[in-house]
Amino acid sequence: MIEFLAASIRIATPILLAGLGGILSERAGVFAVGLEGMMLIGAFGAAIGTAMSGGDALAGLAIALAGGALAGLVVAIVAVRFRADNMVTGLSLNIVAVGLTSYLMRILSASGQPMAIHNALLPVMPIPLLSDLPWIGPLLFAHPPLTYLTIVLCVLFTLLLKRTEIGLTLRATGENPDVVFASGLNPLKVRMLAVIACGAVAGLGGAVLTTQQVGTFTDGMTSGRGYLALAALIVGRWTPYGTAAACLVFAAAEALQYRLQGFGIPVSSYVMQMIPYLIGLAVLAGLGRNAHLPAAIGRPLDRRL
Amino acid sequence: MSEGSTMAAAPPPAHRLSRLRLSWRRLSLRLGRIGLGGQIALALVLSVICSAVLILLAGKNPGLAFLAIVDGAFGSPHQIGTGLNRATPYLLAGIGVAICFRGGIINLGSEGQIAVGGAGAAAAALLTPALPAFLAIPLALAAGAAAGALWSGLAAAIHLKRRVHEVLATLLLNFVALLLVQQLLAGVLGQTGAGFLQSPLMPRNVWLPKLAGWDAHLGIVIAVAAAALSSFLLWRTPFGFGLRVSGASRLAGAYAGFSLPRLTWSAMLLAGALAGLAGGIEILGLHHRLIEGFSLGFGFKAVTVALIGAIEPVAIIPAALFIGFLETGSLAMQRQIGVPTALVTVIEGLTMIFVLVAMSGRRR
């Protein structure tokens, strides 16, 4: 049971990181459909960065962060600056990300085949003492480093959004940009920065896949996790803890699938894989009218510079 | 030039500020003068330039690579036929996406709708093996369109009844649809012992006939006809008018007495039916069996095509042909020059981004 829950936490990590990034973007009023592409670029950056630097995972993470931020910058320019439709902008970023990562993987190796990368996975780092606690120890304190980072970020983002002026400005930009403008700040700039930060965090989420779970980059390896993150952050009502809970439920469904197959229970893996999406749809449908979207989300801002 | 001190007062008129510096606004005003067609052409040129840089990055000659694409796309009747076949599903699904776009509905679910449509057509074809072709083909295509409409109807229902944003509903249903088709192929529709998820080969009488002298099948004719009909629907009927008015302004649409839910239902069902038809045509015309992942990426390309075609059904014809031939040609580029075909996806995505920027000045 503990093992199953711990596995859920590990599977939830990349989705939650992307979701946390998405919260920044959506709270500032920009739909985060581009999460999938940001994750993919982050995953690619981490794999390439680690391999090129001779196995330095930190270099990989830095490149993932930078790559994600760059993807965020593109969305910021097109969707915020040029007021293009958020959804379609995000979608185009996802397409560019698929093409670009796959293309670069091939031209980086001379043979025209995808470059072969095998990085060492980030090791599990049990926290001394705490990890010896019964139940909670193996569940919360025996994970690879990025999982800890995600948990910390989850708490930090909650504090940031609820208790700081930055968070207030961010939320106000998503709810009523005119108020932000009236208070002497530039909502356009807030949105752009939020989307860039969203890209950086989501890129880190993608890096979890390559540095902590797989060790190599394959084409389109995010396979819908970005969209799941998007669903999770809405199900979690744009709060870090709520999003974390939603990600854990999605991840538990995936972990359960491996379990059941391991026990030889004849369960269709296709149906099991549908479960996160169905849960997402069901919860979204259940939230229905009560779901409170940031009021100004998706609404383009005038250029008041 | 006293900007700093007037911050607290009312913001100065935008036109005066925009004269002060070379602003984004000024840039887009300039672009506005070349018309929508010109803007889209410019977007295409820009994305081709970007891809030329990427080809240089690979240490290859962009000129040769583009020549190889043209040669690979138009070098022989066979290749032209392949390009036409390739363009067909993009055209059909793209029309559906465009109709939704016109009504302010963003339907990103073509991928799932195509997959389900293909499954519907395959099921109908496999269930009625003995019918003559003139009955079997329309029946299978109708089943495909119905299945696609069912799937988009599901998204429309979730959107309208439960107020879930249509992008999320359609996106999430894509994944469900792809898995559903895999489940069908692993079960009732599947061919046992194939080693690969696929249905048995369909009886020859449901194969779409080829156009005389070409390798292209009938699909492209159906798709072009659908484009013409959709254009008529959009510009010459009350339904099209209501859709465009409501798309431009929900308020104006409601005030003019158009029912938004009804328009949304019609647009979504129509888009789903077109995408389902695309799936059916792909199965009956090209693969002659249902195979796993046959629709992978189609839905997103449909959005690309709809945007390049300025969300106008007839203009989507050249847009779909462009993408279709680009993809066919890129195979030759990979073979002859060694530039990976993934470049095409980059071109598609970049074109979308540039078109979005180019269109940003105007309202849909």
Short mmCIF file of C-alpha atoms in Angstrom, two decimals, chain B residues 2-363:
data_model
loop_
_atom_site.label_atom_id
_atom_site.label_comp_id
_atom_site.label_asym_id
_atom_site.label_seq_id
_atom_site.Cartn_x
_atom_site.Cartn_y
_atom_site.Cartn_z
CA SER B 2 5.98 64.00 -20.09
CA GLU B 3 4.99 60.39 -19.83
CA GLY B 4 6.48 59.68 -16.46
CA SER B 5 4.66 62.42 -14.60
CA THR B 6 1.23 61.76 -16.10
CA MET B 7 1.02 58.17 -14.91
CA ALA B 8 -1.58 58.94 -12.30
CA ALA B 9 -3.76 60.88 -14.73
CA ALA B 10 -5.79 59.30 -17.50
CA PRO B 11 -3.58 57.40 -19.94
CA PRO B 12 -2.65 59.51 -22.95
CA PRO B 13 -4.41 58.60 -26.20
CA ALA B 14 -2.90 55.50 -27.70
CA HIS B 15 -2.45 57.01 -31.16
CA ARG B 16 -0.09 59.66 -29.87
CA LEU B 17 2.06 57.14 -28.05
CA SER B 18 2.25 54.80 -30.98
CA ARG B 19 3.71 57.59 -33.04
CA LEU B 20 6.52 57.97 -30.56
CA ARG B 21 8.17 54.66 -31.05
CA LEU B 22 8.28 51.78 -33.46
CA SER B 23 5.70 49.81 -31.50
CA TRP B 24 4.20 46.40 -31.98
CA ARG B 25 0.96 48.14 -32.84
CA ARG B 26 2.60 50.09 -35.60
CA LEU B 27 4.12 46.94 -37.00
CA SER B 28 0.77 45.21 -37.11
CA LEU B 29 -0.85 48.25 -38.70
CA ARG B 30 1.65 48.05 -41.49
CA LEU B 31 0.90 44.36 -41.87
CA GLY B 32 -2.80 45.14 -41.96
CA ARG B 33 -2.41 46.84 -45.32
CA ILE B 34 -1.42 43.72 -47.22
CA GLY B 35 -4.73 41.98 -46.60
CA LEU B 36 -5.42 38.68 -44.93
CA GLY B 37 -4.16 36.63 -47.86
CA GLY B 38 -0.92 38.59 -47.88
CA GLN B 39 -0.51 38.19 -44.14
CA ILE B 40 -0.93 34.45 -44.36
CA ALA B 41 1.49 34.26 -47.29
CA LEU B 42 3.98 36.29 -45.25
CA ALA B 43 3.50 33.92 -42.32
CA LEU B 44 4.26 30.98 -44.61
CA VAL B 45 7.38 32.69 -45.97
CA LEU B 46 8.59 33.43 -42.44
CA SER B 47 8.14 29.85 -41.31
CA VAL B 48 9.93 28.59 -44.40
CA ILE B 49 12.82 30.97 -43.59
CA CYS B 50 12.93 29.62 -40.04
CA SER B 51 13.02 26.07 -41.33
CA ALA B 52 15.78 27.01 -43.75
CA VAL B 53 17.82 28.05 -40.71
CA LEU B 54 17.04 24.68 -39.12
CA ILE B 55 18.18 22.89 -42.27
CA LEU B 56 21.42 24.90 -42.21
CA LEU B 57 21.81 23.84 -38.59
CA ALA B 58 21.73 20.25 -39.79
CA GLY B 59 24.59 21.11 -42.16
CA LYS B 60 22.46 20.65 -45.25
CA ASN B 61 21.63 22.97 -48.14
CA PRO B 62 18.11 24.46 -47.71
CA GLY B 63 17.75 25.14 -51.42
CA LEU B 64 18.42 21.52 -52.30
CA ALA B 65 16.11 20.38 -49.52
CA PHE B 66 13.21 22.49 -50.78
CA LEU B 67 13.86 21.34 -54.34
CA ALA B 68 13.70 17.78 -53.09
CA ILE B 69 10.34 18.53 -51.45
CA VAL B 70 8.94 19.93 -54.70
CA ASP B 71 10.32 17.02 -56.67
CA GLY B 72 9.01 14.53 -54.14
CA ALA B 73 5.57 16.09 -54.15
CA PHE B 74 5.03 16.65 -57.87
CA GLY B 75 7.63 14.38 -59.48
CA SER B 76 5.18 11.78 -60.75
CA PRO B 77 1.42 11.18 -61.02
CA HIS B 78 1.82 8.65 -58.24
CA GLN B 79 3.29 11.27 -55.92
CA ILE B 80 0.67 13.85 -56.82
CA GLY B 81 -1.98 11.24 -56.04
CA THR B 82 -0.33 10.53 -52.70
CA GLY B 83 -0.31 14.24 -51.91
CA LEU B 84 -4.01 14.54 -52.78
CA ASN B 85 -4.85 11.56 -50.56
CA ARG B 86 -2.87 13.09 -47.76
CA ALA B 87 -4.61 16.42 -48.07
CA THR B 88 -8.09 14.87 -47.96
CA PRO B 89 -8.52 14.28 -44.20
CA TYR B 90 -6.88 17.61 -43.37
CA LEU B 91 -9.29 19.38 -45.70
CA LEU B 92 -12.42 17.72 -44.31
CA ALA B 93 -11.46 18.09 -40.67
CA GLY B 94 -10.12 21.59 -41.32
CA ILE B 95 -13.50 22.70 -42.72
CA GLY B 96 -15.17 21.47 -39.55
CA VAL B 97 -12.68 23.30 -37.35
CA ALA B 98 -13.17 26.46 -39.42
CA ILE B 99 -16.97 26.33 -39.14
CA CYS B 100 -16.59 26.07 -35.37
CA PHE B 101 -14.01 28.89 -35.32
CA ARG B 102 -16.42 31.13 -37.21
CA GLY B 103 -18.91 30.63 -34.44
CA GLY B 104 -16.33 31.36 -31.77
CA ILE B 105 -16.15 27.70 -30.76
CA ILE B 106 -12.70 26.18 -30.53
CA ASN B 107 -12.95 22.53 -31.46
CA LEU B 108 -9.62 20.81 -30.86
CA GLY B 109 -11.23 17.38 -30.98
CA SER B 110 -10.82 16.49 -34.65
CA GLU B 111 -8.23 13.89 -33.81
CA GLY B 112 -10.60 11.86 -31.67
CA GLN B 113 -13.49 12.47 -34.03
CA ILE B 114 -11.43 11.18 -36.96
CA ALA B 115 -10.38 8.10 -35.00
CA VAL B 116 -13.93 7.27 -33.94
CA GLY B 117 -15.17 7.99 -37.47
CA GLY B 118 -12.67 5.54 -38.87
CA ALA B 119 -13.79 2.93 -36.36
CA GLY B 120 -17.43 3.54 -37.25
CA ALA B 121 -16.78 3.18 -40.95
CA ALA B 122 -14.70 0.05 -40.40
CA ALA B 123 -17.37 -1.52 -38.20
CA ALA B 124 -20.08 -0.80 -40.76
CA ALA B 125 -17.96 -2.18 -43.59
CA LEU B 126 -17.05 -5.35 -41.72
CA LEU B 127 -20.65 -5.95 -40.62
CA THR B 128 -22.06 -5.75 -44.15
CA PRO B 129 -19.60 -7.68 -46.29
CA ALA B 130 -22.01 -8.72 -49.03
CA LEU B 131 -23.44 -5.38 -50.07
CA PRO B 132 -22.66 -4.03 -53.54
CA ALA B 133 -20.21 -1.14 -53.66
CA PHE B 134 -22.73 1.62 -54.44
CA LEU B 135 -24.54 0.76 -51.19
CA ALA B 136 -21.66 -0.36 -49.03
CA ILE B 137 -19.46 2.72 -49.49
CA PRO B 138 -22.10 5.36 -48.68
CA LEU B 139 -23.26 3.25 -45.75
CA ALA B 140 -19.76 2.94 -44.31
CA LEU B 141 -19.02 6.64 -44.84
CA ALA B 142 -22.33 7.60 -43.25
CA ALA B 143 -21.49 5.38 -40.28
CA GLY B 144 -18.12 7.12 -40.00
CA ALA B 145 -19.72 10.57 -40.11
CA ALA B 146 -22.33 9.51 -37.56
CA ALA B 147 -19.65 8.18 -35.21
CA GLY B 148 -17.66 11.39 -35.54
CA ALA B 149 -20.76 13.48 -34.88
CA LEU B 150 -21.55 11.32 -31.86
CA TRP B 151 -18.11 12.04 -30.45
CA SER B 152 -18.26 15.79 -31.04
CA GLY B 153 -21.82 15.72 -29.72
CA LEU B 154 -20.49 14.25 -26.51
CA ALA B 155 -18.07 17.18 -26.22
CA ALA B 156 -20.86 19.63 -27.08
CA ALA B 157 -23.08 18.09 -24.41
CA ILE B 158 -20.37 18.32 -21.77
CA HIS B 159 -19.65 21.88 -22.84
CA LEU B 160 -23.23 23.13 -23.00
CA LYS B 161 -24.85 21.17 -20.19
CA ARG B 162 -22.03 21.27 -17.70
CA ARG B 163 -20.24 24.46 -18.74
CA VAL B 164 -16.88 22.79 -19.25
CA HIS B 165 -14.71 24.82 -21.61
CA GLU B 166 -14.98 23.29 -25.06
CA VAL B 167 -11.21 23.14 -25.51
CA LEU B 168 -10.83 20.93 -22.45
CA ALA B 169 -13.80 18.76 -23.32
CA THR B 170 -12.60 18.16 -26.86
CA LEU B 171 -8.93 17.71 -25.89
CA LEU B 172 -9.61 15.19 -23.15
CA LEU B 173 -12.07 13.29 -25.34
CA ASN B 174 -9.28 12.95 -27.94
CA PHE B 175 -7.31 10.76 -25.58
CA VAL B 176 -10.38 8.75 -24.65
CA ALA B 177 -11.22 8.26 -28.33
CA LEU B 178 -7.74 7.05 -29.26
CA LEU B 179 -7.77 4.58 -26.37
CA LEU B 180 -11.31 3.51 -27.21
CA VAL B 181 -10.27 2.66 -30.77
CA GLN B 182 -7.29 0.71 -29.41
CA GLN B 183 -9.63 -1.15 -27.09
CA LEU B 184 -11.95 -1.96 -30.00
CA LEU B 185 -8.98 -3.20 -32.02
CA ALA B 186 -7.80 -5.32 -29.12
CA GLY B 187 -11.31 -6.74 -28.87
CA VAL B 188 -14.26 -6.95 -31.23
CA LEU B 189 -12.80 -5.25 -34.30
CA GLY B 190 -9.34 -6.70 -34.06
CA GLN B 191 -7.58 -9.30 -36.14
CA THR B 192 -6.13 -11.96 -33.91
CA GLY B 193 -2.50 -12.83 -34.33
CA ALA B 194 -1.59 -9.73 -36.34
CA GLY B 195 1.04 -8.69 -33.79
CA PHE B 196 -0.12 -5.15 -34.36
CA LEU B 197 -3.43 -3.56 -33.45
CA GLN B 198 -5.44 -3.69 -36.66
CA SER B 199 -8.73 -4.94 -38.02
CA PRO B 200 -9.01 -7.58 -40.72
CA LEU B 201 -8.75 -6.37 -44.30
CA MET B 202 -12.05 -4.99 -45.57
CA PRO B 203 -13.96 -6.55 -48.42
CA ARG B 204 -12.90 -5.05 -51.72
CA ASN B 205 -16.34 -3.65 -52.49
CA VAL B 206 -16.02 -0.95 -49.82
CA TRP B 207 -12.65 0.27 -51.05
CA LEU B 208 -13.02 3.80 -52.36
CA PRO B 209 -12.62 3.84 -56.16
CA LYS B 210 -9.52 5.54 -57.55
CA LEU B 211 -9.76 8.47 -59.87
CA ALA B 212 -9.04 7.35 -63.42
CA GLY B 213 -5.32 7.52 -64.18
CA TRP B 214 -4.39 8.71 -60.69
CA ASP B 215 -3.40 7.06 -57.49
CA ALA B 216 -5.75 9.43 -55.70
CA HIS B 217 -9.01 8.02 -54.42
CA LEU B 218 -12.45 9.57 -54.52
CA GLY B 219 -11.92 11.23 -51.14
CA ILE B 220 -10.46 14.44 -52.50
CA VAL B 221 -13.56 14.95 -54.68
CA ILE B 222 -15.84 14.45 -51.68
CA ALA B 223 -13.70 16.83 -49.62
CA VAL B 224 -13.71 19.58 -52.25
CA ALA B 225 -17.48 19.23 -52.61
CA ALA B 226 -17.80 19.47 -48.83
CA ALA B 227 -15.71 22.64 -48.90
CA ALA B 228 -17.96 24.23 -51.52
CA LEU B 229 -21.11 23.22 -49.63
CA SER B 230 -19.72 24.50 -46.33
CA SER B 231 -18.78 27.79 -47.90
CA PHE B 232 -22.34 28.12 -49.17
CA LEU B 233 -23.66 27.21 -45.73
CA LEU B 234 -21.46 29.76 -44.04
CA TRP B 235 -22.05 32.71 -46.34
CA ARG B 236 -25.45 32.16 -47.92
CA THR B 237 -27.71 30.66 -45.26
CA PRO B 238 -29.36 31.98 -42.09
CA PHE B 239 -27.46 29.35 -40.13
CA GLY B 240 -24.14 30.64 -41.42
CA PHE B 241 -25.12 34.21 -40.74
CA GLY B 242 -26.17 33.41 -37.19
CA LEU B 243 -22.96 31.52 -36.63
CA ARG B 244 -20.80 34.39 -37.88
CA VAL B 245 -22.70 37.01 -35.92
CA SER B 246 -22.53 34.99 -32.71
CA GLY B 247 -18.87 34.24 -33.33
CA ALA B 248 -18.07 37.93 -33.73
CA SER B 249 -20.12 38.91 -30.70
CA ARG B 250 -22.13 36.66 -28.41
CA LEU B 251 -24.19 39.63 -27.34
CA ALA B 252 -25.07 40.72 -30.86
CA GLY B 253 -26.01 37.15 -31.73
CA ALA B 254 -28.30 36.82 -28.73
CA TYR B 255 -29.81 40.23 -29.45
CA ALA B 256 -30.51 39.25 -33.04
CA GLY B 257 -32.37 36.24 -31.72
CA PHE B 258 -29.90 33.47 -32.56
CA SER B 259 -29.81 30.67 -30.03
CA LEU B 260 -26.18 30.13 -29.08
CA PRO B 261 -26.70 26.60 -27.75
CA ARG B 262 -28.43 25.59 -30.96
CA LEU B 263 -25.66 27.11 -33.10
CA THR B 264 -23.03 25.42 -30.97
CA TRP B 265 -24.76 22.07 -31.32
CA SER B 266 -25.04 22.40 -35.09
CA ALA B 267 -21.48 23.59 -35.59
CA MET B 268 -20.00 20.90 -33.35
CA LEU B 269 -22.10 18.10 -34.86
CA LEU B 270 -21.23 19.28 -38.36
CA ALA B 271 -17.53 19.45 -37.50
CA GLY B 272 -17.70 15.99 -35.92
CA ALA B 273 -19.48 14.56 -38.94
CA LEU B 274 -16.89 16.05 -41.30
CA ALA B 275 -14.04 14.70 -39.17
CA GLY B 276 -15.75 11.32 -38.94
CA LEU B 277 -16.15 11.34 -42.70
CA ALA B 278 -12.43 12.10 -42.96
CA GLY B 279 -11.71 9.09 -40.78
CA GLY B 280 -14.00 6.88 -42.86
CA ILE B 281 -12.40 8.04 -46.12
CA GLU B 282 -8.93 7.44 -44.71
CA ILE B 283 -9.90 3.87 -43.81
CA LEU B 284 -11.86 3.02 -46.96
CA GLY B 285 -9.57 4.81 -49.38
CA LEU B 286 -6.07 4.34 -48.05
CA HIS B 287 -5.57 1.66 -45.41
CA HIS B 288 -8.51 -0.63 -46.26
CA ARG B 289 -8.48 -1.65 -42.62
CA LEU B 290 -8.67 0.08 -39.28
CA ILE B 291 -5.19 0.47 -37.81
CA GLU B 292 -4.00 1.80 -34.50
CA GLY B 293 -3.01 5.45 -34.50
CA PHE B 294 -4.00 6.08 -38.11
CA SER B 295 -5.24 9.53 -37.09
CA LEU B 296 -2.26 10.53 -34.97
CA GLY B 297 -1.71 14.28 -35.23
CA PHE B 298 -4.52 14.83 -37.74
CA GLY B 299 -6.63 16.90 -35.39
CA PHE B 300 -3.89 19.40 -34.74
CA LYS B 301 -3.05 19.62 -38.42
CA ALA B 302 -6.69 20.33 -39.08
CA VAL B 303 -6.34 23.44 -36.94
CA THR B 304 -3.18 24.45 -38.83
CA VAL B 305 -4.96 23.98 -42.13
CA ALA B 306 -8.02 25.91 -40.98
CA LEU B 307 -5.83 28.83 -39.91
CA ILE B 308 -3.71 28.87 -43.07
CA GLY B 309 -6.97 28.77 -45.02
CA ALA B 310 -8.15 31.91 -43.17
CA ILE B 311 -11.01 29.82 -41.68
CA GLU B 312 -12.83 30.03 -45.00
CA PRO B 313 -13.86 26.60 -46.35
CA VAL B 314 -12.91 27.18 -49.99
CA ALA B 315 -9.59 28.80 -49.05
CA ILE B 316 -8.85 25.74 -46.95
CA ILE B 317 -8.57 23.69 -50.16
CA PRO B 318 -5.17 25.19 -51.15
CA ALA B 319 -4.10 25.16 -47.49
CA ALA B 320 -4.80 21.43 -47.17
CA LEU B 321 -3.13 20.73 -50.51
CA PHE B 322 -0.09 22.70 -49.35
CA ILE B 323 0.27 20.64 -46.17
CA GLY B 324 -0.52 17.41 -48.01
CA PHE B 325 2.13 17.98 -50.68
CA LEU B 326 4.60 19.32 -48.12
CA GLU B 327 4.34 16.06 -46.21
CA THR B 328 4.60 13.89 -49.29
CA GLY B 329 7.58 15.88 -50.50
CA SER B 330 9.33 15.79 -47.16
CA LEU B 331 9.71 12.03 -47.48
CA ALA B 332 11.82 12.62 -50.57
CA MET B 333 13.74 15.31 -48.71
CA GLN B 334 14.62 12.84 -45.98
CA ARG B 335 15.58 10.17 -48.50
CA GLN B 336 17.65 12.35 -50.82
CA ILE B 337 19.12 15.07 -48.61
CA GLY B 338 18.92 13.45 -45.19
CA VAL B 339 16.86 16.21 -43.59
CA PRO B 340 14.45 14.56 -41.12
CA THR B 341 10.74 14.80 -41.99
CA ALA B 342 10.07 16.13 -38.48
CA LEU B 343 10.96 19.48 -40.04
CA VAL B 344 7.48 19.55 -41.58
CA THR B 345 5.89 19.54 -38.15
CA VAL B 346 8.05 22.52 -37.22
CA ILE B 347 6.93 24.34 -40.37
CA GLU B 348 3.28 23.58 -39.56
CA GLY B 349 3.55 24.79 -36.00
CA LEU B 350 5.56 27.90 -36.87
CA THR B 351 3.11 28.78 -39.64
CA MET B 352 0.30 28.57 -37.11
CA ILE B 353 2.16 30.88 -34.76
CA PHE B 354 2.96 33.39 -37.49
CA VAL B 355 -0.60 33.28 -38.83
CA LEU B 356 -1.88 33.95 -35.33
CA VAL B 357 0.38 36.97 -35.05
CA ALA B 358 -0.61 38.15 -38.52
CA MET B 359 -4.31 37.81 -37.78
CA SER B 360 -3.99 39.41 -34.36
CA GLY B 361 -4.94 42.85 -35.64
CA ARG B 362 -8.35 41.77 -36.86
CA ARG B 363 -11.36 40.22 -35.23
#
